[in-house]
XYZ file of C-alpha atoms in Angstrom:
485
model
C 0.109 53.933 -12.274
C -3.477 55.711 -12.401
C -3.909 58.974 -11.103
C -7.448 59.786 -10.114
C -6.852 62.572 -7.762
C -9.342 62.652 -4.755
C -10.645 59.169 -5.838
C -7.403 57.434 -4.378
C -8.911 58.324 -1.201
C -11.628 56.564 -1.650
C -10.115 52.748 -0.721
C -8.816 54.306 2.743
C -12.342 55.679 3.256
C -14.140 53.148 2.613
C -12.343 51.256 5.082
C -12.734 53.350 7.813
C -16.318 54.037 7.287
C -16.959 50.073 7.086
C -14.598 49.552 10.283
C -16.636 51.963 12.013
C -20.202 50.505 10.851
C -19.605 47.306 11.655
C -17.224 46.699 13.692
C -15.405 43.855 11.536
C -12.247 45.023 10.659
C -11.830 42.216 7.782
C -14.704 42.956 6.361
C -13.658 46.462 5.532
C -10.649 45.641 4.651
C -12.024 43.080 2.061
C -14.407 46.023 0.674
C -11.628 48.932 0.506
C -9.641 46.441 -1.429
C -12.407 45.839 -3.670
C -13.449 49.351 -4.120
C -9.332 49.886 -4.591
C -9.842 47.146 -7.718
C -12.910 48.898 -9.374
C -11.065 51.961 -9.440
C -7.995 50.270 -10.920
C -9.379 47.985 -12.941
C -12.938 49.240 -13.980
C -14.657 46.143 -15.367
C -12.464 43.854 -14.689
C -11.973 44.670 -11.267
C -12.194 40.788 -10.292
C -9.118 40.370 -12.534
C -7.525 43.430 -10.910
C -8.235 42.074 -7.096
C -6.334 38.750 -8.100
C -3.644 40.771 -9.684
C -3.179 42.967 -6.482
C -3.291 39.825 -4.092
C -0.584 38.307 -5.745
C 1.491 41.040 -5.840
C 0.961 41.671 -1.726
C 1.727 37.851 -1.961
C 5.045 38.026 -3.856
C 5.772 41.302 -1.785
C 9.434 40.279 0.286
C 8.405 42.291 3.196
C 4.980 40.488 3.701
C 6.571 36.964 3.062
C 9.519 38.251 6.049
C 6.403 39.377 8.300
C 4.270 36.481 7.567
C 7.157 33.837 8.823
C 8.055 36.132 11.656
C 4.029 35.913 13.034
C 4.138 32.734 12.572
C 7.202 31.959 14.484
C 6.149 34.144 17.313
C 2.425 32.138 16.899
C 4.120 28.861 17.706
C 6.440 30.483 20.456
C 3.101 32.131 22.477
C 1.393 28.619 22.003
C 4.511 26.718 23.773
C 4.532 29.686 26.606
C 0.663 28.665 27.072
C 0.782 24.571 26.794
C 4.340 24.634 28.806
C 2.611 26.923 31.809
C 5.530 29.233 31.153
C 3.135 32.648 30.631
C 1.562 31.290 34.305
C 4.565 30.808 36.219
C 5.841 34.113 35.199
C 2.113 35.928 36.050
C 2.496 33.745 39.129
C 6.222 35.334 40.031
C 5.341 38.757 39.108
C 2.789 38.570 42.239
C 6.108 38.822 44.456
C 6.440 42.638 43.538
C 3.315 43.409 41.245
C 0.661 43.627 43.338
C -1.740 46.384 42.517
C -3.091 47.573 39.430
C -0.665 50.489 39.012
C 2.695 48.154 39.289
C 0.994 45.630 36.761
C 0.728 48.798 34.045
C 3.855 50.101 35.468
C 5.118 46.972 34.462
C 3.928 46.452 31.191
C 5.513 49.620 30.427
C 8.957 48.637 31.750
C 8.740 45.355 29.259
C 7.468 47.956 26.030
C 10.826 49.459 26.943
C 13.203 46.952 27.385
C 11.868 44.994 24.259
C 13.280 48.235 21.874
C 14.780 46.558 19.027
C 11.176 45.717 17.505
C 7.909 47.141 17.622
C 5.932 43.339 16.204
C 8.611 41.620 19.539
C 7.535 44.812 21.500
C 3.590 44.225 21.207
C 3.321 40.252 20.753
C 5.814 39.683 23.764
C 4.404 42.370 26.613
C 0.579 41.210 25.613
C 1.215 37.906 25.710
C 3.223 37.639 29.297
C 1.096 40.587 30.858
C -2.543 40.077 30.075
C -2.511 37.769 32.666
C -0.945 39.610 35.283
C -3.172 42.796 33.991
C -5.671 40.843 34.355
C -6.072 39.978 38.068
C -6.193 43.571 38.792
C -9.448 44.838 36.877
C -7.323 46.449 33.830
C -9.168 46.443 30.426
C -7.120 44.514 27.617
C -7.882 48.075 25.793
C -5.864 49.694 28.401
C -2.696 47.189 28.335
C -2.636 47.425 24.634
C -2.714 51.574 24.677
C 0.354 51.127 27.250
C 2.202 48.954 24.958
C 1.152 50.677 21.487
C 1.764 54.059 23.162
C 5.239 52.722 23.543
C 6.337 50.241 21.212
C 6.710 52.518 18.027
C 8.088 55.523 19.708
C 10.903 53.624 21.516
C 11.735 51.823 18.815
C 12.464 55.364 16.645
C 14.206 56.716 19.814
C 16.435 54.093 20.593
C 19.626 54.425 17.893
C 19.778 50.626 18.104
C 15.997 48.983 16.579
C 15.447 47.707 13.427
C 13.559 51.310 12.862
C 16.430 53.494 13.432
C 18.607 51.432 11.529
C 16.433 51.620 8.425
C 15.986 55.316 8.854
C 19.475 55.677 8.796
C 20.203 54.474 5.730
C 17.191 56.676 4.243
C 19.334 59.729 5.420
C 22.914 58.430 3.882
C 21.002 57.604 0.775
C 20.137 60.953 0.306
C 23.465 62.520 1.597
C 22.652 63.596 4.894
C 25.288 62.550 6.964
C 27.277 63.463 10.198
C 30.715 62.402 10.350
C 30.294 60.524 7.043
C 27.831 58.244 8.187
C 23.744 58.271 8.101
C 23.316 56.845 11.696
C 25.698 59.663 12.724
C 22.185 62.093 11.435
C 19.848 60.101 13.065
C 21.750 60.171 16.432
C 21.658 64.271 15.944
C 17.273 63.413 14.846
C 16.218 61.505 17.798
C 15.829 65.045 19.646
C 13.327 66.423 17.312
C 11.440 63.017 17.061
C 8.815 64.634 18.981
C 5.912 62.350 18.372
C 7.925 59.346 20.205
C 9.252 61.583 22.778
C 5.673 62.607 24.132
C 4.002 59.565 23.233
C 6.422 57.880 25.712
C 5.550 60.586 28.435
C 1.835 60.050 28.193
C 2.187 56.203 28.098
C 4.208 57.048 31.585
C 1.671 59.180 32.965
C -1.032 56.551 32.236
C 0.579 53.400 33.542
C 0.816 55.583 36.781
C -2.542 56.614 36.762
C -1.890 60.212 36.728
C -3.239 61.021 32.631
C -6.904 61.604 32.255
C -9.158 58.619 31.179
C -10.146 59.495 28.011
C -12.493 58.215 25.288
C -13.653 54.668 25.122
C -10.931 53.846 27.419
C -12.484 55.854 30.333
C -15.806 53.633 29.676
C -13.794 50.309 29.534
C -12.104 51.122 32.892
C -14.880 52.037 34.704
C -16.659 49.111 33.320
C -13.792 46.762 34.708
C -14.041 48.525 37.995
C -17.848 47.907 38.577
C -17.820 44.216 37.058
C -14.151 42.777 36.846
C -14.749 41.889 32.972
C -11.679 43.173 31.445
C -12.894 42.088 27.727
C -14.686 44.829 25.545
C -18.606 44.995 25.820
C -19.932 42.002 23.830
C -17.103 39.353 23.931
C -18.343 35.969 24.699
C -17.278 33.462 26.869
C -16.094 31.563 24.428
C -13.565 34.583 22.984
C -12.309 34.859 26.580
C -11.512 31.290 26.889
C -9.488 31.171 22.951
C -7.818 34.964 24.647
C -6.222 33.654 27.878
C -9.070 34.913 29.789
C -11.603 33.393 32.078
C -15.238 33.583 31.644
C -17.106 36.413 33.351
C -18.581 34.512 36.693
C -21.005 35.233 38.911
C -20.354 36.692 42.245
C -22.634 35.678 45.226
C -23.205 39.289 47.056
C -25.108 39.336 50.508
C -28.068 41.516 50.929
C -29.792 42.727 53.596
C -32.949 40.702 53.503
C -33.556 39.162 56.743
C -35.384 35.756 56.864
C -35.875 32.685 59.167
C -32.530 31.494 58.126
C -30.870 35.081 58.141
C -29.136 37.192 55.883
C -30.239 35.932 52.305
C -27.157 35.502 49.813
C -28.540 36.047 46.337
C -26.437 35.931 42.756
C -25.481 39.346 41.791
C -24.810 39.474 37.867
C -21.664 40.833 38.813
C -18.320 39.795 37.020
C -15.364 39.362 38.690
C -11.416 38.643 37.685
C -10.273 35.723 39.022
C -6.662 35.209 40.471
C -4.263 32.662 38.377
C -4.100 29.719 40.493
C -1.513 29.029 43.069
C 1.919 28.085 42.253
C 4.311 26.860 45.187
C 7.506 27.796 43.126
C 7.406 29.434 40.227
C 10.074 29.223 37.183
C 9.592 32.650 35.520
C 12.994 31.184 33.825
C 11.225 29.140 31.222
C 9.493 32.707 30.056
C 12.352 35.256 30.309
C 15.220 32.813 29.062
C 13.625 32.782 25.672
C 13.282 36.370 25.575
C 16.439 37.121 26.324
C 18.002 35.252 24.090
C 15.352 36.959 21.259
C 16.402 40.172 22.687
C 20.189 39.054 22.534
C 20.076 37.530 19.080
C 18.762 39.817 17.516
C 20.571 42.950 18.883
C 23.866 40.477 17.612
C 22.758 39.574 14.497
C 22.737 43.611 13.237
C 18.425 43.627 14.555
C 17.309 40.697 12.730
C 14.112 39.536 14.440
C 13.583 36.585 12.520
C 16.991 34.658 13.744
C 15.849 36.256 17.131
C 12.506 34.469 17.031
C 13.843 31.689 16.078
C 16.698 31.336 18.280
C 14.135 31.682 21.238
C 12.442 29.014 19.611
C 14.758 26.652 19.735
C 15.673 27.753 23.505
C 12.155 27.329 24.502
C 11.489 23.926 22.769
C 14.839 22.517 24.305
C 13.895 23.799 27.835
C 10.189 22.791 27.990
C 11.166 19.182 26.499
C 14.062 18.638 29.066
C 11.776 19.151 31.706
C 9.479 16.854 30.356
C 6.902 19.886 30.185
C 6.165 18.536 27.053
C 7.130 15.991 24.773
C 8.212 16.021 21.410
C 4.521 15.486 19.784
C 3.498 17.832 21.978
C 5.732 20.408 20.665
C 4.605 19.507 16.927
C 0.646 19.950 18.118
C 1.176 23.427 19.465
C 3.326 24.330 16.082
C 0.303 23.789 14.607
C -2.050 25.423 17.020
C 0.414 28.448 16.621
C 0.040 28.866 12.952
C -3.683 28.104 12.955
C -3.620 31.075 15.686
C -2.309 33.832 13.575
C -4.412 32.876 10.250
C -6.438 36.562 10.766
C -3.807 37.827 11.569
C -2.046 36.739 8.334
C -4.994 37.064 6.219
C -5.673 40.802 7.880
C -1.855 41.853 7.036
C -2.359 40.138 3.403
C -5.200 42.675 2.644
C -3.256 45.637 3.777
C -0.539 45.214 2.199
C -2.975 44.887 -1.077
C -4.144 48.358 -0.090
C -0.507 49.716 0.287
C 0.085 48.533 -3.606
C -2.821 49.699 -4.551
C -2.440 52.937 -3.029
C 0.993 53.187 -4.827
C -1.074 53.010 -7.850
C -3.801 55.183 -7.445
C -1.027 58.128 -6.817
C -2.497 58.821 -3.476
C 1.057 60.187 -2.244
C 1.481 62.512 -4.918
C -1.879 63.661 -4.662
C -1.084 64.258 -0.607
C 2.144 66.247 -1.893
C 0.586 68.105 -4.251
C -2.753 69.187 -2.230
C -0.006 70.454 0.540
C 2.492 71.889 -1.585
C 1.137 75.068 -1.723
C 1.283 75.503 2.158
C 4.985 74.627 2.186
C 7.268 77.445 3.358
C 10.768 77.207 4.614
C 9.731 77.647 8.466
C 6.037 75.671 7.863
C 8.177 72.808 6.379
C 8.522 70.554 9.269
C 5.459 70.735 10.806
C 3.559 70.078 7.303
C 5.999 66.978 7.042
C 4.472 65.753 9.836
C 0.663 66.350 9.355
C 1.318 64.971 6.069
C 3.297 61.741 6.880
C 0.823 61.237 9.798
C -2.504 61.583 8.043
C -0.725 59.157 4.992
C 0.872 56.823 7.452
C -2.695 56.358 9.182
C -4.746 56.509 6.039
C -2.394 54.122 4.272
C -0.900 51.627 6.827
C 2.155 52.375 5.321
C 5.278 53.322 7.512
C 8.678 52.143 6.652
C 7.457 52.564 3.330
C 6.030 55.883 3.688
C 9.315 57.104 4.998
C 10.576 55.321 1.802
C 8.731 57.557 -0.664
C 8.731 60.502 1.222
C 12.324 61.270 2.532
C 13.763 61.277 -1.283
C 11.169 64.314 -2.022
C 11.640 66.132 1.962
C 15.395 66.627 1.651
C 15.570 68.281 -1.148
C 12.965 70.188 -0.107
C 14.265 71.128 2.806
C 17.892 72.049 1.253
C 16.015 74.021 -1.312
C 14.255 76.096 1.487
C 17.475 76.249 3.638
C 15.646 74.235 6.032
C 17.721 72.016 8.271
C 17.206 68.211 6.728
C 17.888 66.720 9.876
C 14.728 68.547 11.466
C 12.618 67.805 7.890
C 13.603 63.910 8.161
C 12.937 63.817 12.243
C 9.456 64.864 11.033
C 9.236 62.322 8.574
C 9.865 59.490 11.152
C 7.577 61.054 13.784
C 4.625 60.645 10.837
C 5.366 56.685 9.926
C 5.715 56.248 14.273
C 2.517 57.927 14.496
C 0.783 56.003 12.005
C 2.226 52.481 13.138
C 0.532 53.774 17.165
C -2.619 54.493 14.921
C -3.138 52.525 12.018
C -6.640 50.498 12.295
C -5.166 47.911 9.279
C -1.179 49.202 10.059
C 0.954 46.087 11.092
C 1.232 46.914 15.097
C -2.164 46.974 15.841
C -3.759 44.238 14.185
C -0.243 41.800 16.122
C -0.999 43.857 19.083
C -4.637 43.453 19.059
C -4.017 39.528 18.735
C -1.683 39.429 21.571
C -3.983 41.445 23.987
C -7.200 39.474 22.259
C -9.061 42.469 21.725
C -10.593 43.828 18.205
C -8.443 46.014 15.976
C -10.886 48.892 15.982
C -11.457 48.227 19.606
C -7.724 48.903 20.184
C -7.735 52.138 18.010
C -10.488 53.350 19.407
C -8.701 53.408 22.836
C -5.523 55.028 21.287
C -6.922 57.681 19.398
C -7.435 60.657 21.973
C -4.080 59.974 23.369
C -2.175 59.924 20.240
C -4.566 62.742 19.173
C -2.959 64.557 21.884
C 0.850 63.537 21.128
C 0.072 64.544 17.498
C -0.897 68.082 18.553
C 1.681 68.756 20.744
C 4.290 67.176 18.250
C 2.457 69.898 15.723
C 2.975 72.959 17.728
C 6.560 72.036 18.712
C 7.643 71.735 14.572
C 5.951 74.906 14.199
C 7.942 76.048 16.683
C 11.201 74.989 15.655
C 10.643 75.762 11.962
C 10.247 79.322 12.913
C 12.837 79.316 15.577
C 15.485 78.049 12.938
C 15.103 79.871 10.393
């Protein structure tokens, strides 16, 4: 390890700064890993960039996420080719019909899809973007719904492969009710405040009633006054490869009178167009297969891989007894799926090099030690969480943030005669904050693909609102810090 104080910021900067200037989140990416190497590896930083891609390589977590994306690629490509996705945007017009009940929905799906936060955002963007779609709502807006919701549920609900892992952070470090870690968590979820109001606001804006903020005000009132639900600049060809249609032109009547009348003219104005008629729909073919993900995994102790797998069997068997598709068929969108999710893969690849590198350059231990100094018994929990949540966004690092930073909270917190169940809620409320954030953090670049929107685009939507659920979550630590002790 290398400690170079305020220079292991410099990788996360860079990144941002890039992100922002050009808009290519791979590119800056690519450049924060190779300022990361330079700083590592002076001279030789070529030799350190190889060094630190193998390692993200040979890292068990990436290899796990890497086969899980590429699962779920094949699975969304067999929804598409089979019609599935359509017949269940087609089904959904039997009780969604406005744009409110197609958010309101989209919510309802973040929530029932707990376990996971990569099911969470790959399943409700790929089976609502189409429904979303028909009623003038910006992909930016669906994937603040589901992003706003798929971290925070899945650290509130007991039973996700989150709270699971948190709760054997707090038995490992001998905080325990009733003899048991997940006995703690149970008594952290009310101080999880981050996921708490994150949830409300993601509410309040499927039902229309939260302020438009931020980009996201522009990109609604953009897909109000043209129908074009893709960010500013997307060409056809982007909306095609995303499940959308092509902006088209609609042919407005004027009031120019003529010989032959009222003169229709083409008005460059773009319009969503409905998905196409279907006499009886099978929503079956998509909600089997996610039930039995759901299922599976919840039985198999949260393991999302046998879940995604399991619903790819289901999905293959159905589509092929139906004579949907046959079995080369099947084979040809395996490999469309995987081809799908290469910048995705490639994207995750880099930040996980970051994480490493990070772990390297000492940045946490700078973090701890630049805050340190502010740390007081009733200041504890609410510097937990600015701390966790600036790392966890700077970093893209989450489960692994909570990780480092739990063994070095609790004791803390005992040492302060602060509660450790209030310390370690704080904790988790930083990593879910970061995961909602993140511009290179896991969620958003799988929920960015299944919405088919641009990373930055996506967390330049969230921002204000988790801004907002970040301040809140601040006061209400300050609160209780001072309250309890």
């Amino acid at each position: 390890m290398q400690d170079v104080g305020a220079w292991a910021l410099l990788p996360v900067v860079t990144i941002l700064v890039v992100a922002v200037a050009t808009r290519r989140t791979l590119f800056a990416m690519l450049c924060g890993t190779i300022v990361g190497a330079v700083l590592l590896g002076g001279w030789a930083f070529f030799d350190s960039w190889v060094e630190y891609l193998g390692t993200a390589m040979a890292d068990a977590t990436l290899q796990w996420l890497v086969l899980v994306v590429v699962l779920f690629g094949i699975l969304i490509t067999l929804f598409e080719r089979s019609g599935a996705v359509s017949e269940f945007a087609a089904w959904t017009e039997r009780f969604v019909n406005s744009r409110r009940k197609s958010l309101v929905l989209s919510f309802v799906l973040s929530v029932v899809l707990f376990v996971d936060d990569y099911l969470n955002v790959l399943t409700v963007g790929t089976s609502m973007k189409g429904v979303t779609d028909r009623y003038r709502v910006p992909r930016s807006q669906l994937g603040t719904i589901m992003k706003l919701t798929a971290a925070p549920i899945a650290v509130i609900v007991p039973f996700s492969t989150w709270a699971l892992f948190f709760s054997g952070l707090l038995e490992a470090q001998g905080v325990t009710v009733d003899g048991s870690g997940f006995g703690a968590y149970l008594q952290a979820i009310p101080y999880i405040f981050f996921g708490w109001i994150a949830l409300a606001i993601a509410i309040l804006l499927s039902l229309g009633v939260f302020p438009k903020l931020g980009s996201l005000k522009k990109d609604i009132r953009r897909a109000d006054e043209t129908g074009d639900v893709f960010p500013l600049g997307t060409t056809d060809e982007e909306r095609e490869a995303e499940g959308g249609l092509p902006a088209q032109i609609e042919v407005a009547e004027i009031g120019i009178q003529g010989d032959g009348g009222t003169l229709a003219v083409a008005s460059p104005v773009a319009v969503a167009t409905r998905a196409p008629s279907i006499a009886k729909p099978r929503p079956y073919n998509f909600l089997v297969p996610i039930l039995v993900m759901i299922a599976v995994t919840i039985l198999t102790e949260v393991d999302v891989l046998k879940g995604t797998v399991a619903a790819l069997i289901v999905a293959i068997i159905l589509y092929v007894a139906q004579r949907r598709m046959r079995v080369r068929d099947v084979f040809d969108a395996a490999f469309a799926g995987v081809g799908s999710m290469m910048f995705v893969i490639v994207l995750t690849a880099l930040a996980f090099m970051v994480q490493h590198m990070n772990i390297d350059l000492t940045l946490a231990d700078f973090v701890i030690a630049s805050t340190q100094p502010y740390m007081s018994g009733a200041l504890l929990p609410a510097v937990v969480f600015l701390v966790c949540g600036i790392y966890a966004y700077a970093t893209g690092s989450f489960w692994d943030l909570a990780a480092v930073i739990t063994p070095i909270v609790i004791p803390l917190a005992f040492a302060m005669d602060v509660d450790p169940i209030i310390a370690a809620a704080a904790v988790f409320s930083g990593a879910a904050l970061g995961s909602t954030t993140c511009l290179y953090g896991d969620g958003i670049i799988l929920a960015s693909r299944s919405t088919g929107i641009k990373p930055l685009t996506l967390m330049s939507a969230i921002l204000p609102y988790a801004g907002i659920a970040a301040g809140l979550s601040f006061v209400l630590y300050l609160i209780v810090g001072f309250v309890t002790q």
